[in-house]
Amino acid sequence: MLQRIKRFFQLESAGGIALLCSAFIAMVFANSPLNGAYHDFLNLPVSVRVGLFSIDKTLIHWINDGFMAVFFVLVGLEVKRELLEGSLSDYQQAIFPAIAAIGGMLIPALVYLFIARQDPTLADGWAIPMATDIAFALGVMALLSKQVPLSLKVFLLALAIIDDLGAIVVIALFFSQGLSVPALIAAVVAIILLFALNRFKVASLGAYMLVGTILWASVLKSGVHATLAGVIIGFCIPLKAANGKKLLEEFEHMLAPWASFFILPLFAFANAGVSFDGLDFSMLSSPLLFAITLGLLIGKPLGVFGFSYLAVKLGIAKLPQGINFKQIFAVAMLCGIGFTMSMFLASLAFDAAAGESVNALSRLGILLGSTISALAGYYVLKQTTQITN
């Protein structure tokens, strides 16, 4: 039994399976007699106090603002590594997935706005279909890992990383509010300290974590979304410490299992609990549901594939060796798996004041669009990779 569990955690698709199971359990809880206990658990008040400083949040806010900040530390580490020595370190390597990612963010947002234009109250959700769930998309691809070209995996990874970077910019520019100057000053001081630690290549991860925690708390209090602190922390970890220790790689390996098997599944459990109680057929015709579903299912592949195709035809970029456009289209469909990242953006776009029906419909749209994208992407990827192998 222990050997089977160990083999499961070693699977490339294990993270995606864990996410799917967590979302399924959440939906079962939300549509069963356990619904009340499920929401009571998520709304459990949790307070942390140090002297006069305190943070009072419900459990779901700690998950979305706290645990997800740790996930974004991992995102920052991955982006930095790819920029310095990975698939984004060379212009020729980076330009193709970068253009694809831009299309994959722009077109879904336009599709959403076009469909939701009849209801101005839904305009804030335009960023929801822009996101790609990197863990889930790579998990689906891993199911066909033996027949998928390595260059195609690198393309998806680079595209998803740039996509995450775009999401970070969107959060910073459009989802920050009620700024507190004292908290911002404290955040700036913490950032300066992190840069100093980086500049002197300090080898102690504990030092970065201590200053990073202060930064996270300051950003949380400032009105800027706290997950941005995670990205800054990730970027401030040096590739190599003064003693030659590969600090970034060590920290990345430390966080990756926690992100894949605890943080993201916990986030999915907390946010995927869509209750169908109270939803009727008239609500299912809501433009919000169609805007999110079609933004992921049509906008995402249209943007990724369309921009990729134009970039090659215009001579701006070249197709990676061993990859054809049919395979690029398959990856473009997998990019429609928004799932946890889309739900995260939905939680920022529509708060409790928007109403339970709006939040439920947004999550339902994400689940529909992501599920169909996963199934369709898997099928097309299987067909296109069989042809060439």
JSON list of C-alpha atoms in Angstrom, two decimals, residues 75-215:
[
{"chain": "A", "resi": 75, "resn": "VAL", "atom": "CA", "xyz": [5.29, 30.94, -9.20]},
{"chain": "A", "resi": 76, "resn": "GLY", "atom": "CA", "xyz": [7.87, 33.68, -8.61]},
{"chain": "A", "resi": 77, "resn": "LEU", "atom": "CA", "xyz": [10.63, 31.10, -8.19]},
{"chain": "A", "resi": 78, "resn": "GLU", "atom": "CA", "xyz": [9.61, 29.29, -11.40]},
{"chain": "A", "resi": 79, "resn": "VAL", "atom": "CA", "xyz": [9.37, 32.48, -13.43]},
{"chain": "A", "resi": 80, "resn": "LYS", "atom": "CA", "xyz": [12.78, 33.69, -12.21]},
{"chain": "A", "resi": 81, "resn": "ARG", "atom": "CA", "xyz": [14.45, 30.35, -12.96]},
{"chain": "A", "resi": 82, "resn": "GLU", "atom": "CA", "xyz": [12.92, 30.19, -16.45]},
{"chain": "A", "resi": 83, "resn": "LEU", "atom": "CA", "xyz": [13.95, 33.81, -17.16]},
{"chain": "A", "resi": 84, "resn": "LEU", "atom": "CA", "xyz": [17.55, 33.28, -16.03]},
{"chain": "A", "resi": 85, "resn": "GLU", "atom": "CA", "xyz": [18.38, 29.80, -17.21]},
{"chain": "A", "resi": 86, "resn": "GLY", "atom": "CA", "xyz": [15.28, 28.10, -18.60]},
{"chain": "A", "resi": 87, "resn": "SER", "atom": "CA", "xyz": [12.91, 28.25, -21.57]},
{"chain": "A", "resi": 88, "resn": "LEU", "atom": "CA", "xyz": [12.49, 32.04, -21.27]},
{"chain": "A", "resi": 89, "resn": "SER", "atom": "CA", "xyz": [16.19, 32.91, -21.02]},
{"chain": "A", "resi": 90, "resn": "ASP", "atom": "CA", "xyz": [16.69, 33.20, -24.77]},
{"chain": "A", "resi": 91, "resn": "TYR", "atom": "CA", "xyz": [14.72, 35.60, -27.00]},
{"chain": "A", "resi": 92, "resn": "GLN", "atom": "CA", "xyz": [14.11, 33.02, -29.71]},
{"chain": "A", "resi": 93, "resn": "GLN", "atom": "CA", "xyz": [12.83, 30.53, -27.15]},
{"chain": "A", "resi": 94, "resn": "ALA", "atom": "CA", "xyz": [10.70, 33.02, -25.23]},
{"chain": "A", "resi": 95, "resn": "ILE", "atom": "CA", "xyz": [9.03, 35.00, -28.01]},
{"chain": "A", "resi": 96, "resn": "PHE", "atom": "CA", "xyz": [6.79, 32.20, -29.32]},
{"chain": "A", "resi": 97, "resn": "PRO", "atom": "CA", "xyz": [5.14, 31.20, -25.99]},
{"chain": "A", "resi": 98, "resn": "ALA", "atom": "CA", "xyz": [5.06, 34.88, -24.97]},
{"chain": "A", "resi": 99, "resn": "ILE", "atom": "CA", "xyz": [3.01, 35.85, -28.03]},
{"chain": "A", "resi": 100, "resn": "ALA", "atom": "CA", "xyz": [0.77, 32.82, -27.51]},
{"chain": "A", "resi": 101, "resn": "ALA", "atom": "CA", "xyz": [0.23, 33.81, -23.86]},
{"chain": "A", "resi": 102, "resn": "ILE", "atom": "CA", "xyz": [-0.69, 37.39, -24.81]},
{"chain": "A", "resi": 103, "resn": "GLY", "atom": "CA", "xyz": [-3.32, 36.08, -27.23]},
{"chain": "A", "resi": 104, "resn": "GLY", "atom": "CA", "xyz": [-4.51, 33.65, -24.56]},
{"chain": "A", "resi": 105, "resn": "MET", "atom": "CA", "xyz": [-5.12, 36.55, -22.16]},
{"chain": "A", "resi": 106, "resn": "LEU", "atom": "CA", "xyz": [-6.49, 39.17, -24.57]},
{"chain": "A", "resi": 107, "resn": "ILE", "atom": "CA", "xyz": [-9.04, 37.18, -26.62]},
{"chain": "A", "resi": 108, "resn": "PRO", "atom": "CA", "xyz": [-10.81, 35.42, -23.67]},
{"chain": "A", "resi": 109, "resn": "ALA", "atom": "CA", "xyz": [-11.25, 38.80, -21.96]},
{"chain": "A", "resi": 110, "resn": "LEU", "atom": "CA", "xyz": [-12.76, 40.25, -25.15]},
{"chain": "A", "resi": 111, "resn": "VAL", "atom": "CA", "xyz": [-15.06, 37.23, -25.57]},
{"chain": "A", "resi": 112, "resn": "TYR", "atom": "CA", "xyz": [-16.21, 37.65, -21.95]},
{"chain": "A", "resi": 113, "resn": "LEU", "atom": "CA", "xyz": [-16.86, 41.39, -22.36]},
{"chain": "A", "resi": 114, "resn": "PHE", "atom": "CA", "xyz": [-18.72, 40.86, -25.65]},
{"chain": "A", "resi": 115, "resn": "ILE", "atom": "CA", "xyz": [-21.10, 38.29, -24.13]},
{"chain": "A", "resi": 116, "resn": "ALA", "atom": "CA", "xyz": [-21.52, 40.07, -20.77]},
{"chain": "A", "resi": 117, "resn": "ARG", "atom": "CA", "xyz": [-21.89, 43.56, -22.26]},
{"chain": "A", "resi": 118, "resn": "GLN", "atom": "CA", "xyz": [-25.68, 43.52, -21.75]},
{"chain": "A", "resi": 119, "resn": "ASP", "atom": "CA", "xyz": [-25.19, 43.54, -17.96]},
{"chain": "A", "resi": 120, "resn": "PRO", "atom": "CA", "xyz": [-22.74, 46.25, -16.75]},
{"chain": "A", "resi": 121, "resn": "THR", "atom": "CA", "xyz": [-22.63, 44.71, -13.24]},
{"chain": "A", "resi": 122, "resn": "LEU", "atom": "CA", "xyz": [-20.72, 41.73, -14.68]},
{"chain": "A", "resi": 123, "resn": "ALA", "atom": "CA", "xyz": [-17.93, 43.81, -16.25]},
{"chain": "A", "resi": 124, "resn": "ASP", "atom": "CA", "xyz": [-15.54, 43.22, -13.34]},
{"chain": "A", "resi": 125, "resn": "GLY", "atom": "CA", "xyz": [-15.28, 39.52, -14.25]},
{"chain": "A", "resi": 126, "resn": "TRP", "atom": "CA", "xyz": [-13.42, 40.11, -17.52]},
{"chain": "A", "resi": 127, "resn": "ALA", "atom": "CA", "xyz": [-10.16, 38.64, -16.15]},
{"chain": "A", "resi": 128, "resn": "ILE", "atom": "CA", "xyz": [-11.69, 35.30, -15.07]},
{"chain": "A", "resi": 129, "resn": "PRO", "atom": "CA", "xyz": [-11.24, 33.38, -18.38]},
{"chain": "A", "resi": 130, "resn": "MET", "atom": "CA", "xyz": [-7.70, 34.76, -18.90]},
{"chain": "A", "resi": 131, "resn": "ALA", "atom": "CA", "xyz": [-6.08, 32.28, -16.52]},
{"chain": "A", "resi": 132, "resn": "THR", "atom": "CA", "xyz": [-4.58, 28.84, -17.13]},
{"chain": "A", "resi": 133, "resn": "ASP", "atom": "CA", "xyz": [-4.31, 26.28, -14.34]},
{"chain": "A", "resi": 134, "resn": "ILE", "atom": "CA", "xyz": [-0.73, 25.15, -14.92]},
{"chain": "A", "resi": 135, "resn": "ALA", "atom": "CA", "xyz": [-0.98, 22.13, -12.59]},
{"chain": "A", "resi": 136, "resn": "PHE", "atom": "CA", "xyz": [-4.15, 20.81, -14.18]},
{"chain": "A", "resi": 137, "resn": "ALA", "atom": "CA", "xyz": [-3.06, 21.48, -17.79]},
{"chain": "A", "resi": 138, "resn": "LEU", "atom": "CA", "xyz": [0.31, 19.77, -17.27]},
{"chain": "A", "resi": 139, "resn": "GLY", "atom": "CA", "xyz": [-1.48, 16.97, -15.42]},
{"chain": "A", "resi": 140, "resn": "VAL", "atom": "CA", "xyz": [-3.69, 16.25, -18.44]},
{"chain": "A", "resi": 141, "resn": "MET", "atom": "CA", "xyz": [-0.69, 16.35, -20.75]},
{"chain": "A", "resi": 142, "resn": "ALA", "atom": "CA", "xyz": [1.17, 13.98, -18.40]},
{"chain": "A", "resi": 143, "resn": "LEU", "atom": "CA", "xyz": [-1.49, 11.33, -19.09]},
{"chain": "A", "resi": 144, "resn": "LEU", "atom": "CA", "xyz": [0.04, 11.14, -22.58]},
{"chain": "A", "resi": 145, "resn": "SER", "atom": "CA", "xyz": [3.60, 11.84, -21.49]},
{"chain": "A", "resi": 146, "resn": "LYS", "atom": "CA", "xyz": [5.12, 8.92, -23.41]},
{"chain": "A", "resi": 147, "resn": "GLN", "atom": "CA", "xyz": [3.94, 10.21, -26.79]},
{"chain": "A", "resi": 148, "resn": "VAL", "atom": "CA", "xyz": [4.10, 13.99, -26.26]},
{"chain": "A", "resi": 149, "resn": "PRO", "atom": "CA", "xyz": [7.27, 15.67, -27.64]},
{"chain": "A", "resi": 150, "resn": "LEU", "atom": "CA", "xyz": [9.43, 17.32, -24.98]},
{"chain": "A", "resi": 151, "resn": "SER", "atom": "CA", "xyz": [9.40, 20.62, -26.90]},
{"chain": "A", "resi": 152, "resn": "LEU", "atom": "CA", "xyz": [5.58, 20.66, -26.67]},
{"chain": "A", "resi": 153, "resn": "LYS", "atom": "CA", "xyz": [5.74, 20.24, -22.88]},
{"chain": "A", "resi": 154, "resn": "VAL", "atom": "CA", "xyz": [8.27, 23.10, -22.68]},
{"chain": "A", "resi": 155, "resn": "PHE", "atom": "CA", "xyz": [5.98, 25.27, -24.82]},
{"chain": "A", "resi": 156, "resn": "LEU", "atom": "CA", "xyz": [3.00, 24.66, -22.49]},
{"chain": "A", "resi": 157, "resn": "LEU", "atom": "CA", "xyz": [5.11, 25.24, -19.38]},
{"chain": "A", "resi": 158, "resn": "ALA", "atom": "CA", "xyz": [6.57, 28.51, -20.71]},
{"chain": "A", "resi": 159, "resn": "LEU", "atom": "CA", "xyz": [3.16, 29.70, -21.92]},
{"chain": "A", "resi": 160, "resn": "ALA", "atom": "CA", "xyz": [1.53, 28.93, -18.56]},
{"chain": "A", "resi": 161, "resn": "ILE", "atom": "CA", "xyz": [4.31, 30.69, -16.64]},
{"chain": "A", "resi": 162, "resn": "ILE", "atom": "CA", "xyz": [3.94, 33.84, -18.76]},
{"chain": "A", "resi": 163, "resn": "ASP", "atom": "CA", "xyz": [0.17, 33.51, -18.30]},
{"chain": "A", "resi": 164, "resn": "ASP", "atom": "CA", "xyz": [0.67, 33.48, -14.53]},
{"chain": "A", "resi": 165, "resn": "LEU", "atom": "CA", "xyz": [2.89, 36.55, -14.82]},
{"chain": "A", "resi": 166, "resn": "GLY", "atom": "CA", "xyz": [0.09, 38.28, -16.74]},
{"chain": "A", "resi": 167, "resn": "ALA", "atom": "CA", "xyz": [-2.39, 37.34, -14.02]},
{"chain": "A", "resi": 168, "resn": "ILE", "atom": "CA", "xyz": [-0.06, 38.88, -11.42]},
{"chain": "A", "resi": 169, "resn": "VAL", "atom": "CA", "xyz": [0.03, 42.16, -13.38]},
{"chain": "A", "resi": 170, "resn": "VAL", "atom": "CA", "xyz": [-3.77, 42.14, -13.68]},
{"chain": "A", "resi": 171, "resn": "ILE", "atom": "CA", "xyz": [-4.17, 41.59, -9.92]},
{"chain": "A", "resi": 172, "resn": "ALA", "atom": "CA", "xyz": [-1.74, 44.43, -9.16]},
{"chain": "A", "resi": 173, "resn": "LEU", "atom": "CA", "xyz": [-3.37, 46.92, -11.54]},
{"chain": "A", "resi": 174, "resn": "PHE", "atom": "CA", "xyz": [-7.07, 46.13, -11.23]},
{"chain": "A", "resi": 175, "resn": "PHE", "atom": "CA", "xyz": [-7.74, 44.36, -7.92]},
{"chain": "A", "resi": 176, "resn": "SER", "atom": "CA", "xyz": [-6.03, 46.60, -5.38]},
{"chain": "A", "resi": 177, "resn": "GLN", "atom": "CA", "xyz": [-8.16, 49.01, -3.39]},
{"chain": "A", "resi": 178, "resn": "GLY", "atom": "CA", "xyz": [-8.30, 51.17, -0.25]},
{"chain": "A", "resi": 179, "resn": "LEU", "atom": "CA", "xyz": [-4.53, 51.69, -0.10]},
{"chain": "A", "resi": 180, "resn": "SER", "atom": "CA", "xyz": [-2.94, 52.28, 3.33]},
{"chain": "A", "resi": 181, "resn": "VAL", "atom": "CA", "xyz": [0.17, 54.49, 3.18]},
{"chain": "A", "resi": 182, "resn": "PRO", "atom": "CA", "xyz": [1.76, 53.25, 6.48]},
{"chain": "A", "resi": 183, "resn": "ALA", "atom": "CA", "xyz": [1.33, 49.62, 5.41]},
{"chain": "A", "resi": 184, "resn": "LEU", "atom": "CA", "xyz": [2.79, 50.41, 1.97]},
{"chain": "A", "resi": 185, "resn": "ILE", "atom": "CA", "xyz": [5.81, 52.04, 3.62]},
{"chain": "A", "resi": 186, "resn": "ALA", "atom": "CA", "xyz": [6.33, 48.92, 5.76]},
{"chain": "A", "resi": 187, "resn": "ALA", "atom": "CA", "xyz": [6.05, 46.79, 2.60]},
{"chain": "A", "resi": 188, "resn": "VAL", "atom": "CA", "xyz": [8.66, 48.91, 0.81]},
{"chain": "A", "resi": 189, "resn": "VAL", "atom": "CA", "xyz": [11.06, 48.53, 3.76]},
{"chain": "A", "resi": 190, "resn": "ALA", "atom": "CA", "xyz": [10.54, 44.76, 3.70]},
{"chain": "A", "resi": 191, "resn": "ILE", "atom": "CA", "xyz": [11.21, 44.68, -0.07]},
{"chain": "A", "resi": 192, "resn": "ILE", "atom": "CA", "xyz": [14.44, 46.65, 0.43]},
{"chain": "A", "resi": 193, "resn": "LEU", "atom": "CA", "xyz": [15.53, 44.12, 3.07]},
{"chain": "A", "resi": 194, "resn": "LEU", "atom": "CA", "xyz": [14.74, 41.24, 0.71]},
{"chain": "A", "resi": 195, "resn": "PHE", "atom": "CA", "xyz": [16.77, 42.87, -2.07]},
{"chain": "A", "resi": 196, "resn": "ALA", "atom": "CA", "xyz": [19.65, 43.32, 0.39]},
{"chain": "A", "resi": 197, "resn": "LEU", "atom": "CA", "xyz": [19.50, 39.64, 1.32]},
{"chain": "A", "resi": 198, "resn": "ASN", "atom": "CA", "xyz": [19.51, 38.82, -2.40]},
{"chain": "A", "resi": 199, "resn": "ARG", "atom": "CA", "xyz": [22.36, 41.24, -3.13]},
{"chain": "A", "resi": 200, "resn": "PHE", "atom": "CA", "xyz": [24.59, 39.63, -0.49]},
{"chain": "A", "resi": 201, "resn": "LYS", "atom": "CA", "xyz": [23.36, 36.14, -1.50]},
{"chain": "A", "resi": 202, "resn": "VAL", "atom": "CA", "xyz": [22.45, 35.22, 2.06]},
{"chain": "A", "resi": 203, "resn": "ALA", "atom": "CA", "xyz": [22.19, 31.43, 2.32]},
{"chain": "A", "resi": 204, "resn": "SER", "atom": "CA", "xyz": [19.56, 31.25, 5.09]},
{"chain": "A", "resi": 205, "resn": "LEU", "atom": "CA", "xyz": [16.06, 30.51, 3.80]},
{"chain": "A", "resi": 206, "resn": "GLY", "atom": "CA", "xyz": [14.79, 31.39, 7.28]},
{"chain": "A", "resi": 207, "resn": "ALA", "atom": "CA", "xyz": [15.90, 35.01, 6.80]},
{"chain": "A", "resi": 208, "resn": "TYR", "atom": "CA", "xyz": [13.96, 35.30, 3.53]},
{"chain": "A", "resi": 209, "resn": "MET", "atom": "CA", "xyz": [10.90, 33.65, 5.10]},
{"chain": "A", "resi": 210, "resn": "LEU", "atom": "CA", "xyz": [10.95, 35.98, 8.12]},
{"chain": "A", "resi": 211, "resn": "VAL", "atom": "CA", "xyz": [11.22, 39.17, 6.05]},
{"chain": "A", "resi": 212, "resn": "GLY", "atom": "CA", "xyz": [8.79, 37.66, 3.52]},
{"chain": "A", "resi": 213, "resn": "THR", "atom": "CA", "xyz": [6.19, 37.12, 6.24]},
{"chain": "A", "resi": 214, "resn": "ILE", "atom": "CA", "xyz": [6.52, 40.78, 7.28]},
{"chain": "A", "resi": 215, "resn": "LEU", "atom": "CA", "xyz": [6.13, 41.77, 3.62]}
]
